Amino acid sequence: MENNIQLFEDKRIRTVWDEANEDWLFSIVDVVGVLTDSKNTQTYWRVLKKRLKDEGNETVTNCNALKMIAADGKMRKTDVANTEQLLRIIQSIPSPKAEPFKMWLAMVGKERIDETIDPEITIDRALETYAKKGYSREWINQRLQAIQVRKELTDEWDNRGVQKGFEYAILTDEISKAWSGMSTRQYKNLKGLKKENLRDNMSTLELVLNMLAEATTTEVSRSEEPETFEENRKVAKSGGNIAGNTRKEIEATTNKPVITSKNATDFSSLISNLIEDSGKEGENGR
């Protein structure tokens, strides 16, 4: 696990990246210190923890203790929570500073209900979000198509009895290794990603090849109708290999690697630079 320090209103919040579960873990007493005026955050958290346990709250029961660097520079055990657990705990803190978080949670909850009633809202919101992040229209169109391709693949897996979660992850890794030569985690590490979505950090060509791998896997599965998980695994490798061969042909023709360590930040900067350069050319042509 990788220790880190985050700052919020100039106050330190100790964090740890849990690579196995791909999630951040936060020091609960540090967050309590930010959101309350308590002079003894340890005592505040201990009292709150007991109250939540008495109420039957499973969140605090599932919180773990990890060694983190204390104020005296020594490694001491402290309770930590992942993102979901932390948001639940914040809901139980009666503090004006916690109100913005509670309002945000209520807003997110309403949006999620709205999207369930009208799925088209999800697409519109995705378009708006990607545009605000600086992605090009061409990339956004490819990304939305990739979402549809992924949905068709997971629907096919459901029909073949593949279990969501762990088995999905294994088959996704098989596809990724077959076309890119890396597992999903290795691919993320190359791009310097933690919890971010890998597809959101792919170039257009990477995205297209990943779509090809998943779309091909879907078609092969429909043709071969695998019945066991191992048969589904072989189909995933087969679909990924076809896209992998295409990647190798592209690289042989262009003499450039398709896989890049660039992520969304790099792509956004590139787009901004192109826009600025275009503007300068327009000014020079006046």
Coordinates of C-alpha atoms in Angstrom, one line a residue:
M1 CA 0.0 0.0 0.0
E2 CA 1.1 3.5 -0.9
N3 CA 1.0 6.2 1.8
N4 CA 0.1 9.7 0.9
I5 CA -0.9 13.1 2.4
Q6 CA -3.9 15.1 1.0
L7 CA -4.6 18.7 2.0
F8 CA -8.0 20.1 2.7
E9 CA -8.3 23.7 4.0
D10 CA -4.6 23.5 4.8
K11 CA -5.2 20.5 7.1
R12 CA -3.5 17.1 6.5
I13 CA -5.5 14.0 5.7
R14 CA -3.5 10.9 5.6
T15 CA -4.4 8.5 2.8
V16 CA -3.3 5.1 1.6
W17 CA -3.9 3.7 -1.9
D18 CA -5.2 0.1 -1.7
E19 CA -4.0 -1.4 -5.0
A20 CA -5.6 -4.8 -4.4
N21 CA -9.1 -3.2 -4.2
E22 CA -8.2 -0.1 -6.3
D23 CA -9.5 2.3 -3.7
W24 CA -8.3 5.1 -1.5
L25 CA -8.3 4.7 2.3
F26 CA -8.6 7.8 4.5
S27 CA -7.6 8.4 8.1
I28 CA -11.0 8.9 9.8
V29 CA -9.7 11.0 12.7
D30 CA -8.0 13.3 10.2
V31 CA -11.4 13.8 8.3
V32 CA -13.1 14.3 11.7
G33 CA -10.6 17.0 12.5
V34 CA -11.4 18.8 9.2
L35 CA -15.2 18.7 9.6
T36 CA -15.5 19.4 13.3
D37 CA -14.2 21.8 15.9
S38 CA -13.3 19.0 18.3
K39 CA -10.1 19.6 20.2
N40 CA -9.7 15.8 20.6
T41 CA -10.6 14.1 17.4
Q42 CA -9.6 10.6 18.8
T43 CA -12.3 10.9 21.5
Y44 CA -14.8 12.4 19.1
W45 CA -14.4 9.5 16.7
R46 CA -14.4 6.9 19.5
V47 CA -17.8 8.3 20.8
L48 CA -19.2 8.5 17.2
K49 CA -18.0 5.0 16.4
K50 CA -19.7 3.5 19.5
R51 CA -23.0 5.4 18.7
L52 CA -23.0 4.1 15.1
K53 CA -22.2 0.5 16.3
D54 CA -25.1 0.7 18.8
E55 CA -27.4 1.8 15.9
G56 CA -26.3 -1.3 14.0
N57 CA -24.3 0.6 11.4
E58 CA -22.2 -1.9 9.5
T59 CA -19.9 0.8 8.1
V60 CA -17.9 1.2 11.2
T61 CA -17.8 -2.5 11.8
N62 CA -16.1 -3.0 8.4
C63 CA -13.5 -0.2 8.9
N64 CA -10.0 -1.4 9.3
A65 CA -7.0 -0.1 11.2
L66 CA -3.7 0.5 9.4
K67 CA -0.4 1.9 10.5
M68 CA 0.1 5.5 9.4
I69 CA 2.7 8.2 10.2
A70 CA 1.5 10.0 13.4
A71 CA 2.3 13.6 14.4
D72 CA 5.3 12.3 16.3
G73 CA 6.7 10.7 13.2
K74 CA 6.1 7.1 14.3
M75 CA 3.9 4.6 12.6
R76 CA 0.8 4.1 14.6
K77 CA -2.5 2.3 14.0
T78 CA -5.4 4.4 13.0
D79 CA -8.9 3.6 11.7
V80 CA -9.3 4.1 8.0
A81 CA -12.3 4.1 5.6
N82 CA -12.7 3.7 1.9
T83 CA -14.6 6.3 -0.1
E84 CA -18.0 4.7 0.4
Q85 CA -17.5 4.1 4.1
L86 CA -16.2 7.7 4.6
L87 CA -19.2 9.3 2.9
R88 CA -21.5 7.3 5.2
I89 CA -19.6 8.4 8.3
I90 CA -19.7 12.0 7.1
Q91 CA -23.5 11.8 7.0
S92 CA -23.5 11.1 10.7
I93 CA -21.3 14.1 11.7
P94 CA -23.5 17.0 13.0
S95 CA -21.3 19.8 11.8
P96 CA -21.9 22.8 9.5
K97 CA -18.7 21.9 7.6
A98 CA -20.2 18.5 6.8
E99 CA -23.4 20.0 5.3
P100 CA -21.9 20.6 1.8
F101 CA -21.0 16.9 1.6
K102 CA -24.5 15.9 2.7
M103 CA -26.1 18.2 0.1
W104 CA -23.8 16.7 -2.6
L105 CA -24.7 13.2 -1.6
A106 CA -28.4 14.0 -1.8
M107 CA -27.9 15.6 -5.2
V108 CA -26.0 12.5 -6.5
G109 CA -28.7 10.2 -5.1
K110 CA -31.4 12.2 -6.9
E111 CA -29.4 12.1 -10.2
R112 CA -29.0 8.4 -9.9
I113 CA -32.7 7.9 -9.4
D114 CA -33.5 10.2 -12.4
E115 CA -31.0 8.2 -14.6
T116 CA -32.8 4.9 -13.6
I117 CA -36.1 6.4 -14.7
D118 CA -34.7 7.9 -17.9
P119 CA -31.4 6.3 -19.1
E120 CA -31.1 9.0 -21.8
I121 CA -30.1 11.4 -19.0
T122 CA -27.0 9.3 -18.4
I123 CA -25.9 9.7 -22.0
D124 CA -26.5 13.5 -21.9
R125 CA -24.6 13.8 -18.6
A126 CA -21.7 11.8 -20.0
L127 CA -21.5 14.0 -23.1
E128 CA -21.4 17.1 -20.9
T129 CA -18.8 15.7 -18.5
Y130 CA -16.4 14.6 -21.2
A131 CA -16.8 18.0 -23.0
K132 CA -16.0 19.9 -19.8
K133 CA -12.9 17.8 -19.3
G134 CA -11.6 19.0 -22.7
Y135 CA -12.0 15.8 -24.8
S136 CA -12.5 16.3 -28.6
R137 CA -15.9 15.6 -30.1
E138 CA -14.4 12.7 -32.1
W139 CA -13.0 11.1 -29.0
I140 CA -16.3 11.5 -27.1
N141 CA -18.2 9.8 -30.0
Q142 CA -15.8 6.9 -29.8
R143 CA -16.0 6.7 -26.0
L144 CA -19.8 6.5 -26.1
Q145 CA -19.6 3.8 -28.8
A146 CA -17.1 1.9 -26.5
I147 CA -19.7 2.0 -23.7
Q148 CA -22.3 0.4 -26.0
V149 CA -19.7 -2.3 -27.2
R150 CA -18.9 -3.1 -23.5
K151 CA -22.6 -3.4 -22.7
E152 CA -23.1 -5.8 -25.5
L153 CA -20.2 -7.9 -24.2
T154 CA -21.4 -8.0 -20.6
D155 CA -24.9 -8.9 -21.8
E156 CA -23.4 -11.8 -23.7
W157 CA -21.4 -12.8 -20.5
D158 CA -24.6 -12.7 -18.5
N159 CA -26.3 -15.0 -21.1
R160 CA -23.3 -17.4 -20.7
G161 CA -23.5 -17.5 -16.9
V162 CA -20.4 -15.4 -16.2
Q163 CA -20.6 -13.9 -12.7
K164 CA -20.4 -10.1 -12.3
G165 CA -17.4 -8.8 -10.4
F166 CA -14.5 -11.3 -10.1
E167 CA -15.2 -13.3 -13.2
Y168 CA -15.9 -10.2 -15.3
A169 CA -12.5 -8.8 -14.1
I170 CA -10.7 -12.0 -15.1
L171 CA -12.1 -12.1 -18.6
T172 CA -11.5 -8.4 -19.1
D173 CA -7.9 -9.0 -18.1
E174 CA -7.6 -11.8 -20.6
I175 CA -8.9 -9.5 -23.4
S176 CA -6.5 -6.7 -22.3
K177 CA -3.5 -9.0 -22.1
A178 CA -4.3 -10.5 -25.5
W179 CA -4.6 -7.2 -27.5
S180 CA -2.3 -4.9 -25.5
G181 CA 0.2 -7.3 -23.8
M182 CA -0.8 -6.0 -20.4
S183 CA -3.4 -6.7 -17.7
T184 CA -5.7 -3.9 -16.8
R185 CA -3.7 -3.0 -13.7
Q186 CA -0.4 -3.0 -15.6
Y187 CA -2.0 -0.8 -18.3
K188 CA -3.2 1.6 -15.6
N189 CA 0.2 1.6 -13.9
L190 CA 1.8 2.5 -17.3
K191 CA -0.5 5.6 -17.5
G192 CA 0.0 6.5 -13.9
L193 CA -3.6 5.8 -12.9
K194 CA -5.1 4.8 -9.6
K195 CA -8.9 4.6 -9.5
E196 CA -9.5 6.4 -12.8
N197 CA -11.3 4.7 -15.6
L198 CA -8.7 3.2 -18.1
R199 CA -10.8 3.8 -21.2
D200 CA -11.2 7.5 -20.2
N201 CA -7.4 7.7 -20.5
M202 CA -6.9 5.9 -23.8
S203 CA -6.0 7.6 -27.1
T204 CA -8.5 7.3 -29.9
L205 CA -6.5 4.4 -31.4
E206 CA -6.1 2.6 -28.1
L207 CA -9.9 3.0 -27.6
V208 CA -10.7 1.7 -31.1
L209 CA -8.5 -1.4 -30.6
N210 CA -10.0 -2.1 -27.2
M211 CA -13.5 -1.8 -28.8
L212 CA -12.4 -4.2 -31.5
A213 CA -11.2 -6.7 -28.9
E214 CA -14.4 -6.6 -27.0
A215 CA -16.7 -6.6 -30.0
T216 CA -14.9 -9.5 -31.5
T217 CA -15.1 -11.4 -28.2
T218 CA -18.9 -10.9 -28.3
E219 CA -19.2 -12.2 -31.8
V220 CA -17.0 -15.2 -31.2
S221 CA -19.0 -16.0 -28.0
R222 CA -22.3 -15.8 -29.9
S223 CA -20.8 -18.2 -32.5
E224 CA -19.2 -20.7 -30.2
E225 CA -21.7 -20.5 -27.3
P226 CA -19.3 -21.3 -24.5
E227 CA -20.9 -23.1 -21.5
T228 CA -18.2 -23.0 -18.8
F229 CA -16.0 -20.2 -17.4
E230 CA -12.9 -21.7 -18.9
E231 CA -14.5 -21.8 -22.3
N232 CA -15.5 -18.2 -21.9
R233 CA -11.8 -17.5 -21.0
K234 CA -10.6 -19.1 -24.2
V235 CA -13.1 -16.9 -26.2
A236 CA -11.9 -13.8 -24.4
K237 CA -8.3 -14.6 -25.4
S238 CA -9.4 -15.3 -29.0
G239 CA -11.2 -12.0 -29.3
G240 CA -8.3 -10.1 -27.8
N241 CA -5.7 -11.8 -30.0
I242 CA -7.5 -10.7 -33.2
A243 CA -7.3 -7.0 -32.0
G244 CA -3.7 -7.7 -30.9
N245 CA -2.7 -8.8 -34.4
T246 CA -4.2 -5.6 -35.7
R247 CA -2.2 -3.6 -33.3
K248 CA 1.0 -5.3 -34.4
E249 CA 0.2 -4.6 -38.1
I250 CA -0.4 -0.9 -37.3
E251 CA 2.9 -0.7 -35.4
A252 CA 4.8 -2.5 -38.2
T253 CA 3.4 0.0 -40.7
T254 CA 3.9 3.2 -38.7
N255 CA 7.0 2.1 -36.8
K256 CA 5.4 3.6 -33.7
P257 CA 3.9 1.9 -30.6
V258 CA 0.1 2.1 -30.3
I259 CA 0.2 1.8 -26.5
T260 CA 1.1 5.1 -24.9
S261 CA 1.7 6.2 -21.3
K262 CA -0.2 9.4 -22.0
N263 CA -3.4 9.8 -20.0
A264 CA -6.4 12.2 -20.1
T265 CA -4.4 15.1 -18.7
D266 CA -1.9 14.8 -21.6
F267 CA -4.7 14.5 -24.2
S268 CA -6.5 17.6 -22.8
S269 CA -3.2 19.6 -22.8
L270 CA -2.6 18.5 -26.4
I271 CA -6.1 19.6 -27.5
S272 CA -5.6 23.0 -25.7
N273 CA -2.3 23.5 -27.5
L274 CA -3.9 22.7 -30.9
I275 CA -6.7 25.2 -30.2
E276 CA -4.2 27.9 -29.1
D277 CA -2.0 27.2 -32.2
S278 CA -5.0 27.4 -34.5
G279 CA -6.0 30.8 -32.9
K280 CA -2.5 32.2 -33.5
E281 CA -2.5 31.1 -37.1
G282 CA -5.9 32.9 -37.6
E283 CA -4.4 36.0 -36.1
N284 CA -1.3 35.8 -38.3
G285 CA -3.5 35.4 -41.3
R286 CA -5.4 38.6 -40.7

